[in-house]
mmCIF file of C-alpha atoms and ligand atoms in Angstrom:
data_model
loop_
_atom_site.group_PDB
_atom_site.id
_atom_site.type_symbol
_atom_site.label_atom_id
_atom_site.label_comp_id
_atom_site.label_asym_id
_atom_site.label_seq_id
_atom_site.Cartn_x
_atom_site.Cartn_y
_atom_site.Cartn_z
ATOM 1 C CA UNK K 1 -11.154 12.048 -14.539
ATOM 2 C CA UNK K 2 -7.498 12.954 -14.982
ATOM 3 C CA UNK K 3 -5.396 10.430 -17.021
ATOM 4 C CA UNK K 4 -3.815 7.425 -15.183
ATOM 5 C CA UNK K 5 -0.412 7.330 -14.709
ATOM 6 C CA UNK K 6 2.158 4.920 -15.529
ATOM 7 C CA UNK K 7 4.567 3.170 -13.579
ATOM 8 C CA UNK K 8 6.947 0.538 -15.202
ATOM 9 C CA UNK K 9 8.322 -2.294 -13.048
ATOM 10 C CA UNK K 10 11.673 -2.887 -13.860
ATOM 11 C CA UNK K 11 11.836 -6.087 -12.454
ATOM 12 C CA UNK K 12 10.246 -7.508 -15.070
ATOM 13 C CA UNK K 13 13.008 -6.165 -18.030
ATOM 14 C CA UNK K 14 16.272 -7.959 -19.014
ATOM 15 C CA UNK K 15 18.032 -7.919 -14.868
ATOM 16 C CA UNK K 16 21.124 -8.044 -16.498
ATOM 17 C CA UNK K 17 20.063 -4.539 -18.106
ATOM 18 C CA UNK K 18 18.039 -2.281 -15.848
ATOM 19 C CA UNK K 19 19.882 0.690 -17.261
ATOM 20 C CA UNK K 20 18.059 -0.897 -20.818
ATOM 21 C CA UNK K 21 15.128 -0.875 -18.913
ATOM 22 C CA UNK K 22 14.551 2.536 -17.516
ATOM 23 C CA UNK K 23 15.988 3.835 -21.146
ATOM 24 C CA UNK K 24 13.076 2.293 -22.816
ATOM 25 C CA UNK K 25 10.660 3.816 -19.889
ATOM 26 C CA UNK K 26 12.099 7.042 -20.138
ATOM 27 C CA UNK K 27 12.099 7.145 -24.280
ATOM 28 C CA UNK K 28 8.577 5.755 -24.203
ATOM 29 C CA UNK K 29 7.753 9.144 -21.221
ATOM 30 C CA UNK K 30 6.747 7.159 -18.710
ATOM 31 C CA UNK K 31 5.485 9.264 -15.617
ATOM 32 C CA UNK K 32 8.010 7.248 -12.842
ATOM 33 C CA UNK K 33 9.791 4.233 -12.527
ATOM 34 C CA UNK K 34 8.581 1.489 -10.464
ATOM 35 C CA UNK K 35 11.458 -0.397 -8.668
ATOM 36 C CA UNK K 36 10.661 -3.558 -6.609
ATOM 37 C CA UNK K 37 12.713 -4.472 -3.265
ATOM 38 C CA UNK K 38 12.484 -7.741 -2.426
ATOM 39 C CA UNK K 39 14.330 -9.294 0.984
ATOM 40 C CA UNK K 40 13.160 -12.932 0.427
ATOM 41 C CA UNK K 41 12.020 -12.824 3.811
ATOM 42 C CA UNK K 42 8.982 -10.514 3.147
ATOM 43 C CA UNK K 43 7.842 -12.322 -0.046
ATOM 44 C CA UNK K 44 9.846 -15.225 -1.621
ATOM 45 C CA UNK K 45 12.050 -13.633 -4.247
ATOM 46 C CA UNK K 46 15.519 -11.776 -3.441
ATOM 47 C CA UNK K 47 15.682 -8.767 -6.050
ATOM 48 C CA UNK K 48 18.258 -5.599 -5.282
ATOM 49 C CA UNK K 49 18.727 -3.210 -2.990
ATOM 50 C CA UNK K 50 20.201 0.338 -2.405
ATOM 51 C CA UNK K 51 23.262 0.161 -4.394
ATOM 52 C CA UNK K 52 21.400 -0.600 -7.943
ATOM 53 C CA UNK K 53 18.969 2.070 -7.151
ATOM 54 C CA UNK K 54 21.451 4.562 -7.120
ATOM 55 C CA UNK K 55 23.617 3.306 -10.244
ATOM 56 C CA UNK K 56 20.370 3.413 -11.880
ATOM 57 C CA UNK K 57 19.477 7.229 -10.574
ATOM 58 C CA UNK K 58 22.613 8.448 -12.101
ATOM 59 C CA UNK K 59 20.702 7.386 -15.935
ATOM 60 C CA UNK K 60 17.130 8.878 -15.117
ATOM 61 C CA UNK K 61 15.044 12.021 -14.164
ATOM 62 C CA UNK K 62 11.865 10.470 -13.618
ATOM 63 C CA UNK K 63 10.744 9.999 -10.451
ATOM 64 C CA UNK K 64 11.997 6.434 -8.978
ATOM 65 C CA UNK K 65 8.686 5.207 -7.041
ATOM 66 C CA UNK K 66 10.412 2.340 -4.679
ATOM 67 C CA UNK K 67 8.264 -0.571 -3.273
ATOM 68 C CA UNK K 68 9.847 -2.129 -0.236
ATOM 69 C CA UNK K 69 8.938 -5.827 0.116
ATOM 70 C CA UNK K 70 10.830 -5.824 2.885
ATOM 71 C CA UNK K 71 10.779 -6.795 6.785
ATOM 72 C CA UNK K 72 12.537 -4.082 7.693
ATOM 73 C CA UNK K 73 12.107 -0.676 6.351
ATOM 74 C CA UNK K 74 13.008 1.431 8.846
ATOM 75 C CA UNK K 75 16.912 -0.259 9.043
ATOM 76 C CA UNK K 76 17.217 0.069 5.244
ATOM 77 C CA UNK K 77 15.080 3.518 4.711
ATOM 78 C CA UNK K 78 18.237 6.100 4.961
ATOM 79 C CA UNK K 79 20.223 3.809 2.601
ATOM 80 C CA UNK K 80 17.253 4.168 -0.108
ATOM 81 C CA UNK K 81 16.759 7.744 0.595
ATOM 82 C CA UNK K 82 20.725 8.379 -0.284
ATOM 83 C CA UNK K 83 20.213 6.160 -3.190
ATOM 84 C CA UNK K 84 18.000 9.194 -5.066
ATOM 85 C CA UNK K 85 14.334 7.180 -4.443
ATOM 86 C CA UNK K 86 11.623 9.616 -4.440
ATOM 87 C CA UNK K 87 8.440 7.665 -3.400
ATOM 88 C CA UNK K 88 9.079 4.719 -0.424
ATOM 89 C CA UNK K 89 6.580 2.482 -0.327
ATOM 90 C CA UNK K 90 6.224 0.669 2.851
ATOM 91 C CA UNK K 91 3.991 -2.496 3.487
ATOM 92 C CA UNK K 92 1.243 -2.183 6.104
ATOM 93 C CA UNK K 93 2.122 -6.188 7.059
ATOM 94 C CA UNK K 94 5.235 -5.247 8.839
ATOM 95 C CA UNK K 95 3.875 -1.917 10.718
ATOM 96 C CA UNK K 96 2.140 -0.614 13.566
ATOM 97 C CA UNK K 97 0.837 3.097 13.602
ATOM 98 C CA UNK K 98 3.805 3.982 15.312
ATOM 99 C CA UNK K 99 6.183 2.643 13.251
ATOM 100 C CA UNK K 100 5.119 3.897 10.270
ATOM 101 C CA UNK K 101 5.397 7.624 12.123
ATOM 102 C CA UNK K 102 8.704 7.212 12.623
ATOM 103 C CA UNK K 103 8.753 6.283 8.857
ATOM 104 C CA UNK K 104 6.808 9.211 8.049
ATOM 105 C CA UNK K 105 8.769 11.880 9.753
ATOM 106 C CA UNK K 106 12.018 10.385 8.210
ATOM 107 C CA UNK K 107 11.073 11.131 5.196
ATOM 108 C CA UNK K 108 9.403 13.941 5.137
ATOM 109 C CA UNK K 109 12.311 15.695 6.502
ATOM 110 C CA UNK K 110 14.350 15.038 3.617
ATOM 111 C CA UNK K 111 11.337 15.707 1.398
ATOM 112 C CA UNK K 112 10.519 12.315 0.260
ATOM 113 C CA UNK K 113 7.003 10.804 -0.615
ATOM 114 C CA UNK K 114 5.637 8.257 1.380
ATOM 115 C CA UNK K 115 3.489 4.842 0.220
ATOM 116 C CA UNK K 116 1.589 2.370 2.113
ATOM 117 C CA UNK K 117 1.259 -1.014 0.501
ATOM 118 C CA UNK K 118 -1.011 -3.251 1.100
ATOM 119 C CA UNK K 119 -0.933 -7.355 -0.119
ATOM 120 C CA UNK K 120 -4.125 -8.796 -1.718
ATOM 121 C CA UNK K 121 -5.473 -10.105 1.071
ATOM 122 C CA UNK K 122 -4.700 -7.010 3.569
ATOM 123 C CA UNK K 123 -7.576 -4.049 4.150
ATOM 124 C CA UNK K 124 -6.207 -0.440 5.340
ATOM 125 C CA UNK K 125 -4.982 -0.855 8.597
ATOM 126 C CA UNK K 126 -7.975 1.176 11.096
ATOM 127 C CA UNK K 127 -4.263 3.367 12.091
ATOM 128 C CA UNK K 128 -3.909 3.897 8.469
ATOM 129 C CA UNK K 129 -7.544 5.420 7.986
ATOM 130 C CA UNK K 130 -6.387 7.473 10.636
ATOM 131 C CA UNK K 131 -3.603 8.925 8.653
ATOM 132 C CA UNK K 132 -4.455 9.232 5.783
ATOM 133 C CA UNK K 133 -3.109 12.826 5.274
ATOM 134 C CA UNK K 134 0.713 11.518 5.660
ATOM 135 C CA UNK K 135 0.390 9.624 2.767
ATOM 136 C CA UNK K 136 1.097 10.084 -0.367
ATOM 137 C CA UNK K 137 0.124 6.833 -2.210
ATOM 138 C CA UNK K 138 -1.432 4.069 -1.298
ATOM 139 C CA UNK K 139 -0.484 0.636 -3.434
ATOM 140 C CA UNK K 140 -2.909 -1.945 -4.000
ATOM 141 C CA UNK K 141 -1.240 -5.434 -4.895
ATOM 142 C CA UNK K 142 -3.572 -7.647 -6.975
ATOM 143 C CA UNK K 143 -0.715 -9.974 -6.872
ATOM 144 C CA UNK K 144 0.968 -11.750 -4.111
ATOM 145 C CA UNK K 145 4.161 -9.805 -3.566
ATOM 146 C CA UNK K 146 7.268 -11.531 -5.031
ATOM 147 C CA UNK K 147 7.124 -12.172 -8.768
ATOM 148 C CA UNK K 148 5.933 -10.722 -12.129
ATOM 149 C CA UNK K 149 4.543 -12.256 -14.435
ATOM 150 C CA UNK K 150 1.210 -13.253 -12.224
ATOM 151 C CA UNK K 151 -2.204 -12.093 -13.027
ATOM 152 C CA UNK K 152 -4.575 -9.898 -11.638
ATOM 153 C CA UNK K 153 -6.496 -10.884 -8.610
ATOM 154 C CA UNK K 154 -10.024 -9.340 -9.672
ATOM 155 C CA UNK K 155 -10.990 -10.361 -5.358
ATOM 156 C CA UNK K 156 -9.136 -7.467 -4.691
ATOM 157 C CA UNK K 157 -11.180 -4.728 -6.832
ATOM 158 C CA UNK K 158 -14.057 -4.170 -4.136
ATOM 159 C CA UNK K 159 -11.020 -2.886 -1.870
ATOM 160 C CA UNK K 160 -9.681 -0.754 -4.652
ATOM 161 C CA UNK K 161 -13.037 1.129 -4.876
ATOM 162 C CA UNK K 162 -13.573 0.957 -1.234
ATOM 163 C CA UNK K 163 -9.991 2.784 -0.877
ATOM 164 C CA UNK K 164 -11.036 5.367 -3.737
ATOM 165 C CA UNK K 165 -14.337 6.166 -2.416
ATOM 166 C CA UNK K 166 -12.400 6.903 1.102
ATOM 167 C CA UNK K 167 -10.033 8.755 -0.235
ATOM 168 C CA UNK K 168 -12.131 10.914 -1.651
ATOM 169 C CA UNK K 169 -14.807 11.389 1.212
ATOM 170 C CA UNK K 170 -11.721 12.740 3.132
ATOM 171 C CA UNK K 171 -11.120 14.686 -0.112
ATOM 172 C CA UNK K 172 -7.376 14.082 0.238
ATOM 173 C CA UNK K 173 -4.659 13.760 -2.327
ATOM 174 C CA UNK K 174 -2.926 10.231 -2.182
ATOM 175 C CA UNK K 175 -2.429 8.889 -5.586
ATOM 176 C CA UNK K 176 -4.013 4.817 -5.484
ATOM 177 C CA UNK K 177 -1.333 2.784 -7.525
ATOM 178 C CA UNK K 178 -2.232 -0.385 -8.581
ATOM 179 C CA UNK K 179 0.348 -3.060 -8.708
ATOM 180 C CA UNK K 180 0.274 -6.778 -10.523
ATOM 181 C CA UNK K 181 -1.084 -8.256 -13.578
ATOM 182 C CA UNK K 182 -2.544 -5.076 -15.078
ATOM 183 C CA UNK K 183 -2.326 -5.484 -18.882
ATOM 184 C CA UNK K 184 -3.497 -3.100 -21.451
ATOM 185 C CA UNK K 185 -7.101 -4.627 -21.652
ATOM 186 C CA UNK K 186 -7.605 -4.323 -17.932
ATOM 187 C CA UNK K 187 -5.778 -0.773 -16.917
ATOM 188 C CA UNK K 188 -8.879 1.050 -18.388
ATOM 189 C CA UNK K 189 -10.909 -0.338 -15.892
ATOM 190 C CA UNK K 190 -8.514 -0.072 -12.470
ATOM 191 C CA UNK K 191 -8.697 3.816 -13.777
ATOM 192 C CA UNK K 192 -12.573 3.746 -13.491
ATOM 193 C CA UNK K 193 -12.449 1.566 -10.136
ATOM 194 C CA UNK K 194 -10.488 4.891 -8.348
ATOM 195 C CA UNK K 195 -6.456 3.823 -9.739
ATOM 196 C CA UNK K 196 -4.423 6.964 -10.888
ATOM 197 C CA UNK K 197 -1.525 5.131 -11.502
ATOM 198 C CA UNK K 198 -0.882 1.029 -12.687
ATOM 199 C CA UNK K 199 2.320 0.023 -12.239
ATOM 200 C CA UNK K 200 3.212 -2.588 -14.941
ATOM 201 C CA UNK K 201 5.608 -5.212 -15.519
ATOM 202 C CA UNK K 202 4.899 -8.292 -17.854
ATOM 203 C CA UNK K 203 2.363 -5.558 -19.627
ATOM 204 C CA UNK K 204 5.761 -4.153 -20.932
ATOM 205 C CA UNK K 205 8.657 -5.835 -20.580
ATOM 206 C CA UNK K 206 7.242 -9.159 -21.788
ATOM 207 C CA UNK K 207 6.187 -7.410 -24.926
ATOM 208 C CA UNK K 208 8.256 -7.270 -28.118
ATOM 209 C CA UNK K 209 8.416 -3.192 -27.777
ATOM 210 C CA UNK K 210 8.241 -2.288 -24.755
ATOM 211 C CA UNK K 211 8.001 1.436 -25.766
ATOM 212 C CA UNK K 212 5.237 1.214 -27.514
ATOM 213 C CA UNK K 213 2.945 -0.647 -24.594
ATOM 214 C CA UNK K 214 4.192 1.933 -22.536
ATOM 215 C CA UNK K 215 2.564 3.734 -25.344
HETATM 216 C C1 DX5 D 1 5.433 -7.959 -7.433
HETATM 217 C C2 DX5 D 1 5.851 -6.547 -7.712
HETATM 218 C C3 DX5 D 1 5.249 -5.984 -8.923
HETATM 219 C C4 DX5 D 1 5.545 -6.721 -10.196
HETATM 220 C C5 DX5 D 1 4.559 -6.306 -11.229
HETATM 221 O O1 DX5 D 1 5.930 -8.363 -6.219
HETATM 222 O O2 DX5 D 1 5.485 -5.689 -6.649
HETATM 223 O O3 DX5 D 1 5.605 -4.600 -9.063
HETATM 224 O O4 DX5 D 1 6.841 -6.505 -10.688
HETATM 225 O O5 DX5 D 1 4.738 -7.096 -12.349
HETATM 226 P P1 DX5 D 1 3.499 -7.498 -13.266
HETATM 227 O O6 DX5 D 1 2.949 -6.220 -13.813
HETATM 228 O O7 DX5 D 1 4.137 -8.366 -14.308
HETATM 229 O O8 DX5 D 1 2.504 -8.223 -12.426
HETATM 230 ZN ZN1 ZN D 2 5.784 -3.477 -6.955
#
């Protein structure tokens, strides 16, 4: 089983020092930086947008995975693109097949990754199965989207391994990201239910040394 990757959220550091944040990621090597987009109509929190991604690329090499809690992706996508994200993840909720084609061919033409999200209570879309080769990750929330801090929702896990086991019937490479409440006690076992990479907030930005959770 190759080692799961991890994905700090930012939103749950000191907002009044991202660039502190994604220091202590990068010192700590974390393998990309998990940046949460929040609209407030999407999910009920208002976080940043475009502009703070790209004052924050200027400090960081890693690759900035960005999760778009937001009704509109397709009117904000370019904006994020410019702003140096590398992965877009996109929420199933606000989609149809078609739409997320258009979303697809955007960004693959300026060589960007593409993510489909899905909220706790949301299965993969029947277009999604469909597509399964455009993707690039697929993020499972265990949380309802909005807030850190919340914990895992262990209702979810069936759909996690259902995801993995479809995944890899259609033997594809999408990378299954797990995202809210994973703590250090639980991560070991998303990575056995199919999860490459956890995304984690509270697990290290509440902690005393962040580095060293990352750890
Ligand atoms: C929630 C966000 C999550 C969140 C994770 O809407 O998508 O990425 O910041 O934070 P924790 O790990 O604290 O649940
Ligand atoms: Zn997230």
């Amino acid at each position: 089983m190759p080692p799961v990757r991890i994905a700090p959220s930012i939103l749950a550091g000191d907002l009044g020092d991202l660039k502190g944040a994604v220091k202590d990621a990068v010192e700590a090597r974390a393998d990309q930086i998990h940046l949460d987009v929040i609209d407030g109509h999407f999910a009920p929190n208002i976080t940043f947008g475009p502009g703070t991604v790209k004052a924050l690329r200027r400090k960081c090499d890693l690759p900035f995975d960005v999760h778009l809690m937001i009704d509109e992706p397709l009117r904000y996508l370019d904006k994020f693109v410019e702003a140096g994200s590398d992965i877009l993840t996109v929420h199933a909720e606000v989609l149809t097949g078609r739409a997320f084609d258009s979303i697809h061919s955007a960004l693959r033409s300026r060589r960007k990754k593409v993510g489909l999200a899905l909220k706790p209570s949301t299965s993969l879309p029947s277009w999604a199965k469909q597509k399964l080769d455009k993707l690039d990750a697929v993020i499972v929330m265990t949380v309802n989207p909005g807030f850190s801090g919340q914990a895992l929702d262990r209702a979810v896990l069936p759909k996690l391994e259902r995801i993995a086991r479809l995944l890899c019937e259609k033997g594809v490479r999408v990378d299954l990201e797990v995202d809210g409440g994973v703590e250090i006690d639980n991560a070991g076992e998303l990575g056995k239910k199919g999860a490459n990479v956890v995304v984690a907030g509270a697990a290290v930005y509440g902690k005393s040394d962040p580095g060293g959770a990352i750890r």
